[in-house]
Amino acid sequence: MNDLQNQYQRAGRRKNFFIFFLCLVLAGMVVTALCLGASTMGFTQSLNALFSHAGRSSTIIWQLRLPRIVMAVLVGSGLAVAGSVFQAILKNPLASPYTLGIASSAGFGAVAAIVFGGSLYGQYLVAGSAFFFSLAASFLILGIARFKNTSTEVMILSGIAIMFLFSSLSSFLQYMGTVEQVHEIVFWFFGSLTKVGWQEIMVAAVMIIIPMPLLIKLSFDLNLLAAGDESASALGVNVTGIRTTGVIFASLITAASICFTGVIGFIGLVAPHIARMVVGSYHLYLLPSSALIGAILVLAADTVGRTCWAPQVIPLGIVTSFIGVPFFFYLLMKKRKAYW
């Protein structure tokens, strides 16, 4: 008994150390991202600019780099946590905001606002439309699943059908749009932090950060769901309630993450898997680990995208795939034993 207790405590210490290590890596990434850019500044100059609030360097830090860094951390952590929750409640390693059609429906909302908004469209109209359609897709999936007794297979198949439906509608509107509208649509689908400011960050932060502690509070129920609906019900878990709550919160976080930045794929699918390879499927450790890994991936991708070809800025959605896919293949080859 004491041996089992000691092993459990050692495993907990290793996972806590891993989360602490990820915090250090993220802090290092933030400092690096502050120093790098079209106008390279040293570490001391960046810190002085950060606290002086005066001069050209301070303007670069506070108006250009820091908003991108903060939004990258928010978006990366939000998409990763949403992916973790979707994978847990659907018990499927391929579940993510993309495969459930939530990202596609948000994309359609943005395209519709761009095409039909005319001269009235602006960033907030596009973001609001994307947010509305992403939540509408989530409630549609929940409605279909509730009609079929909340089967995970039905939810996933419904999400895939919704993904193809909204992708086709977006392509149709893109085909009908003007050259300027098509340019705006393509830019949105690539994903970018270029148009992000402090006002957008405040809105996104409220919708991303508030649900996270509530999802972490559901960690134990998510662990029991992984053992199967019948086992979880026998242990007192309200399976339908937990699944509905998880889908709503994860959809809210997804919508808030992409409504101002455009579609950023890959993070919601892969970051949870990278975390699961190290800390396992215990969600008390998996959710914060996924959030930190997602934040690191998005921040690294944005830093590479705006520095390697400066002054040209490569869209974030392209760089996340370029960096993340080889890294994920490397982890899969290294971690040969099953982890899911």
XYZ file of C-alpha atoms in Angstrom:
340
model
C 0.000 0.000 0.000
C 2.822 2.358 0.920
C 4.631 1.489 -2.322
C 1.543 2.365 -4.379
C 1.141 5.607 -2.450
C 4.791 6.498 -2.991
C 4.540 5.728 -6.716
C 1.420 7.905 -6.993
C 3.133 10.776 -5.195
C 6.258 10.469 -7.355
C 4.129 10.472 -10.519
C 2.296 13.572 -9.268
C 5.589 15.341 -8.557
C 6.872 14.505 -12.065
C 3.716 15.911 -13.653
C 3.849 19.051 -11.523
C 7.491 19.499 -12.484
C 6.558 19.122 -16.167
C 3.904 21.848 -15.828
C 6.452 24.067 -14.061
C 8.938 23.362 -16.868
C 6.324 24.375 -19.475
C 5.736 27.635 -17.555
C 9.476 28.382 -17.765
C 9.528 27.580 -21.502
C 6.532 29.854 -22.092
C 8.146 32.671 -20.087
C 11.311 32.269 -22.162
C 9.258 32.343 -25.359
C 7.523 35.553 -24.247
C 10.857 37.288 -23.578
C 12.260 36.039 -26.904
C 9.179 37.227 -28.802
C 9.507 40.667 -27.168
C 13.090 40.993 -28.362
C 12.613 39.717 -31.930
C 10.970 41.511 -34.824
C 11.637 43.673 -37.869
C 13.350 46.091 -35.452
C 15.546 43.834 -33.319
C 15.988 44.951 -29.708
C 18.167 43.443 -27.027
C 16.898 41.986 -23.766
C 17.728 45.081 -21.698
C 16.297 47.473 -24.297
C 13.070 45.433 -24.468
C 12.641 45.457 -20.693
C 13.313 49.206 -20.532
C 10.767 49.791 -23.295
C 8.275 47.571 -21.478
C 8.379 49.679 -18.309
C 9.146 53.164 -19.680
C 5.932 53.821 -21.678
C 7.762 56.437 -23.771
C 9.754 56.498 -26.982
C 9.760 54.513 -30.207
C 10.857 51.251 -28.576
C 8.037 51.429 -26.060
C 5.539 52.015 -28.892
C 6.846 48.939 -30.720
C 6.568 46.810 -27.590
C 3.164 48.012 -26.349
C 1.373 48.585 -29.649
C 2.832 45.866 -31.902
C 4.544 42.994 -30.112
C 2.892 42.633 -26.703
C -0.698 42.463 -28.072
C 0.370 39.692 -30.480
C 2.117 37.811 -27.658
C -0.834 38.034 -25.260
C -3.347 37.008 -27.929
C -1.088 34.136 -29.084
C -0.975 32.782 -25.514
C -4.745 33.148 -25.113
C -5.593 31.562 -28.480
C -3.102 28.709 -28.117
C -4.192 27.792 -24.615
C -7.890 28.143 -25.501
C -7.760 25.930 -28.588
C -5.676 23.305 -26.764
C -8.047 23.113 -23.789
C -11.065 22.961 -26.113
C -9.439 20.103 -28.036
C -8.677 18.227 -24.792
C -12.282 18.520 -23.639
C -13.730 17.463 -27.003
C -11.434 14.408 -27.079
C -12.410 13.491 -23.514
C -16.185 13.794 -23.774
C -16.307 12.108 -27.199
C -13.633 9.530 -26.317
C -12.086 10.046 -29.728
C -8.462 11.116 -30.427
C -9.529 12.829 -33.671
C -12.071 15.126 -31.995
C -11.188 18.813 -32.253
C -12.871 22.131 -33.118
C -12.019 21.360 -36.763
C -13.394 17.828 -37.017
C -16.586 18.825 -35.174
C -17.303 21.554 -37.727
C -17.094 24.410 -35.217
C -14.154 26.066 -36.967
C -15.833 25.630 -40.377
C -19.066 27.194 -39.142
C -17.104 30.118 -37.669
C -15.394 30.471 -41.042
C -18.752 30.607 -42.786
C -19.931 33.281 -40.365
C -16.861 35.385 -41.161
C -17.285 34.878 -44.923
C -20.982 35.811 -44.765
C -20.145 39.018 -42.856
C -17.445 39.934 -45.373
C -19.615 39.259 -48.449
C -22.936 40.680 -47.192
C -21.619 43.312 -44.796
C -20.743 45.664 -47.666
C -19.166 48.891 -46.542
C -20.488 48.276 -43.031
C -18.375 45.242 -42.356
C -15.558 45.613 -39.932
C -13.544 43.431 -37.655
C -16.216 43.280 -34.963
C -18.964 42.344 -37.409
C -16.799 39.543 -38.818
C -15.840 38.363 -35.322
C -19.433 38.530 -34.079
C -20.750 36.585 -37.054
C -18.030 33.936 -36.646
C -18.828 33.677 -32.943
C -22.574 33.315 -33.586
C -22.226 30.565 -36.199
C -19.687 28.581 -34.160
C -22.078 28.507 -31.199
C -24.979 27.681 -33.539
C -23.044 24.672 -34.859
C -22.353 23.497 -31.298
C -26.022 23.688 -30.318
C -26.982 21.913 -33.560
C -24.603 19.042 -32.705
C -25.977 18.882 -29.156
C -29.561 18.908 -30.439
C -28.923 16.065 -32.855
C -27.047 14.092 -30.220
C -29.774 14.601 -27.608
C -32.333 13.366 -30.134
C -30.190 10.219 -30.498
C -29.483 9.788 -26.761
C -26.146 11.640 -26.849
C -24.173 8.944 -28.618
C -20.553 10.009 -29.185
C -20.579 8.451 -32.653
C -23.627 10.519 -33.601
C -21.970 13.699 -32.311
C -18.784 13.094 -34.316
C -20.637 12.183 -37.506
C -22.885 15.227 -37.046
C -19.810 17.409 -36.661
C -18.208 16.022 -39.812
C -21.420 16.606 -41.776
C -21.616 20.183 -40.441
C -17.964 20.743 -41.349
C -18.596 19.770 -44.997
C -21.836 21.769 -45.124
C -20.272 25.040 -43.901
C -17.117 24.491 -45.965
C -19.282 24.190 -49.094
C -21.298 27.281 -48.161
C -18.078 29.239 -47.562
C -16.691 28.132 -50.941
C -19.932 29.198 -52.640
C -19.854 32.673 -51.081
C -16.160 32.966 -51.883
C -16.925 32.101 -55.516
C -19.614 34.815 -55.610
C -17.506 37.482 -53.879
C -15.503 40.317 -55.416
C -11.708 40.272 -55.664
C -11.382 42.441 -52.539
C -13.781 40.231 -50.589
C -11.984 37.051 -51.664
C -8.685 38.570 -50.532
C -10.211 39.346 -47.116
C -11.716 35.847 -46.875
C -8.423 34.115 -47.710
C -6.611 36.270 -45.133
C -9.161 35.261 -42.459
C -8.880 31.561 -43.260
C -5.080 31.719 -42.993
C -5.318 32.971 -39.405
C -3.379 36.028 -38.281
C -2.672 38.185 -35.234
C -1.972 41.289 -37.310
C -5.263 43.076 -36.542
C -5.307 42.277 -32.831
C -5.401 45.135 -30.332
C -5.914 45.456 -26.584
C -9.677 45.882 -26.945
C -10.000 42.578 -28.809
C -7.736 40.926 -26.241
C -9.987 42.030 -23.381
C -13.064 40.532 -25.036
C -11.329 37.257 -25.924
C -9.662 36.949 -22.490
C -12.965 37.093 -20.630
C -14.525 34.361 -22.773
C -11.432 32.117 -22.769
C -10.206 32.417 -19.176
C -13.513 32.242 -17.263
C -14.572 28.745 -18.508
C -11.132 27.206 -17.894
C -11.362 26.806 -14.073
C -14.853 25.379 -14.515
C -13.527 22.775 -16.970
C -10.642 21.896 -14.637
C -13.248 21.428 -11.899
C -14.841 18.771 -14.140
C -11.527 16.893 -14.433
C -12.582 13.984 -12.251
C -15.857 13.523 -14.175
C -13.944 13.649 -17.484
C -11.650 10.902 -16.160
C -14.659 8.728 -15.343
C -16.207 9.366 -18.776
C -13.084 7.868 -20.342
C -13.990 4.554 -18.667
C -17.313 4.478 -20.506
C -20.772 5.979 -20.068
C -22.154 3.024 -18.109
C -19.263 2.967 -15.653
C -19.437 6.728 -15.190
C -23.209 6.611 -14.603
C -22.766 3.810 -12.060
C -20.310 6.033 -10.168
C -22.816 8.885 -10.028
C -21.713 10.995 -13.005
C -24.434 12.851 -14.913
C -23.089 11.784 -18.321
C -25.460 13.876 -20.434
C -25.012 16.942 -18.242
C -21.197 16.727 -18.208
C -21.085 16.137 -21.975
C -23.424 19.066 -22.679
C -21.530 21.375 -20.338
C -18.200 20.338 -21.865
C -19.375 20.949 -25.437
C -20.825 24.379 -24.581
C -17.724 25.584 -22.685
C -15.284 24.169 -25.255
C -17.289 25.726 -28.112
C -17.351 29.079 -26.316
C -13.574 28.966 -25.871
C -13.073 27.946 -29.517
C -15.313 30.729 -30.800
C -13.565 33.322 -28.616
C -10.151 32.056 -29.753
C -10.722 32.332 -33.497
C -13.307 35.106 -33.883
C -10.645 37.874 -33.936
C -7.748 35.910 -35.427
C -9.258 33.694 -38.102
C -9.033 29.935 -38.354
C -5.926 28.448 -36.699
C -5.883 24.733 -37.222
C -3.745 21.954 -35.797
C -3.368 23.310 -32.219
C -6.678 21.962 -30.860
C -5.918 18.516 -32.254
C -2.223 18.072 -31.532
C -1.433 19.989 -28.318
C -3.604 17.635 -26.170
C -1.845 14.602 -27.665
C 1.604 16.018 -26.913
C 0.522 16.676 -23.315
C -1.057 13.217 -23.010
C 2.223 11.569 -24.076
C 3.937 13.090 -21.035
C 1.341 13.439 -18.249
C -1.185 10.791 -19.285
C -4.971 11.156 -19.400
C -5.581 12.428 -15.867
C -7.312 15.707 -16.738
C -6.222 17.599 -13.636
C -2.742 17.572 -15.217
C -3.748 17.157 -18.872
C -5.786 20.386 -19.184
C -3.129 22.820 -17.835
C -0.372 20.963 -19.719
C -2.344 21.177 -22.970
C -3.012 24.880 -22.405
C 0.689 25.637 -21.888
C 1.793 23.542 -24.892
C -0.824 25.203 -27.113
C 0.320 28.654 -25.972
C 3.973 27.764 -26.648
C 3.192 26.396 -30.134
C 1.127 29.413 -31.231
C 3.589 31.928 -29.790
C 6.541 30.144 -31.426
C 4.715 29.980 -34.764
C 3.793 33.681 -34.670
C 7.344 34.684 -33.711
C 8.801 32.639 -36.572
C 6.195 33.968 -39.003
C 6.908 37.648 -38.282
C 10.712 37.441 -37.977
C 12.134 34.873 -40.409
C 10.932 36.726 -43.523
C 10.658 40.237 -42.024
C 9.254 42.690 -43.001
C 6.979 40.131 -44.696
C 4.661 38.436 -42.143
C 3.682 34.820 -42.834
C 0.093 34.019 -41.676
C -0.044 32.172 -38.378
C -2.162 29.271 -39.637
C 0.495 28.341 -42.210
C 3.390 28.416 -39.752
C 1.610 26.350 -37.071
C 1.372 23.465 -39.550
C 4.955 23.880 -40.786
C 6.349 23.789 -37.241
C 3.875 21.509 -35.540
C 3.433 18.644 -37.987
C 7.143 17.594 -38.156
C 7.396 18.003 -34.377
C 4.310 15.832 -33.876
C 5.654 13.144 -36.240
C 8.905 13.151 -34.264
C 7.036 12.605 -31.003
C 4.915 9.826 -32.515
C 8.020 8.004 -33.759
C 9.814 8.470 -30.444
C 6.805 7.453 -28.334
C 6.308 4.039 -29.911
C 4.041 2.589 -27.232
C 0.329 3.383 -27.186
C -0.547 6.440 -25.072
C -4.271 6.956 -25.815
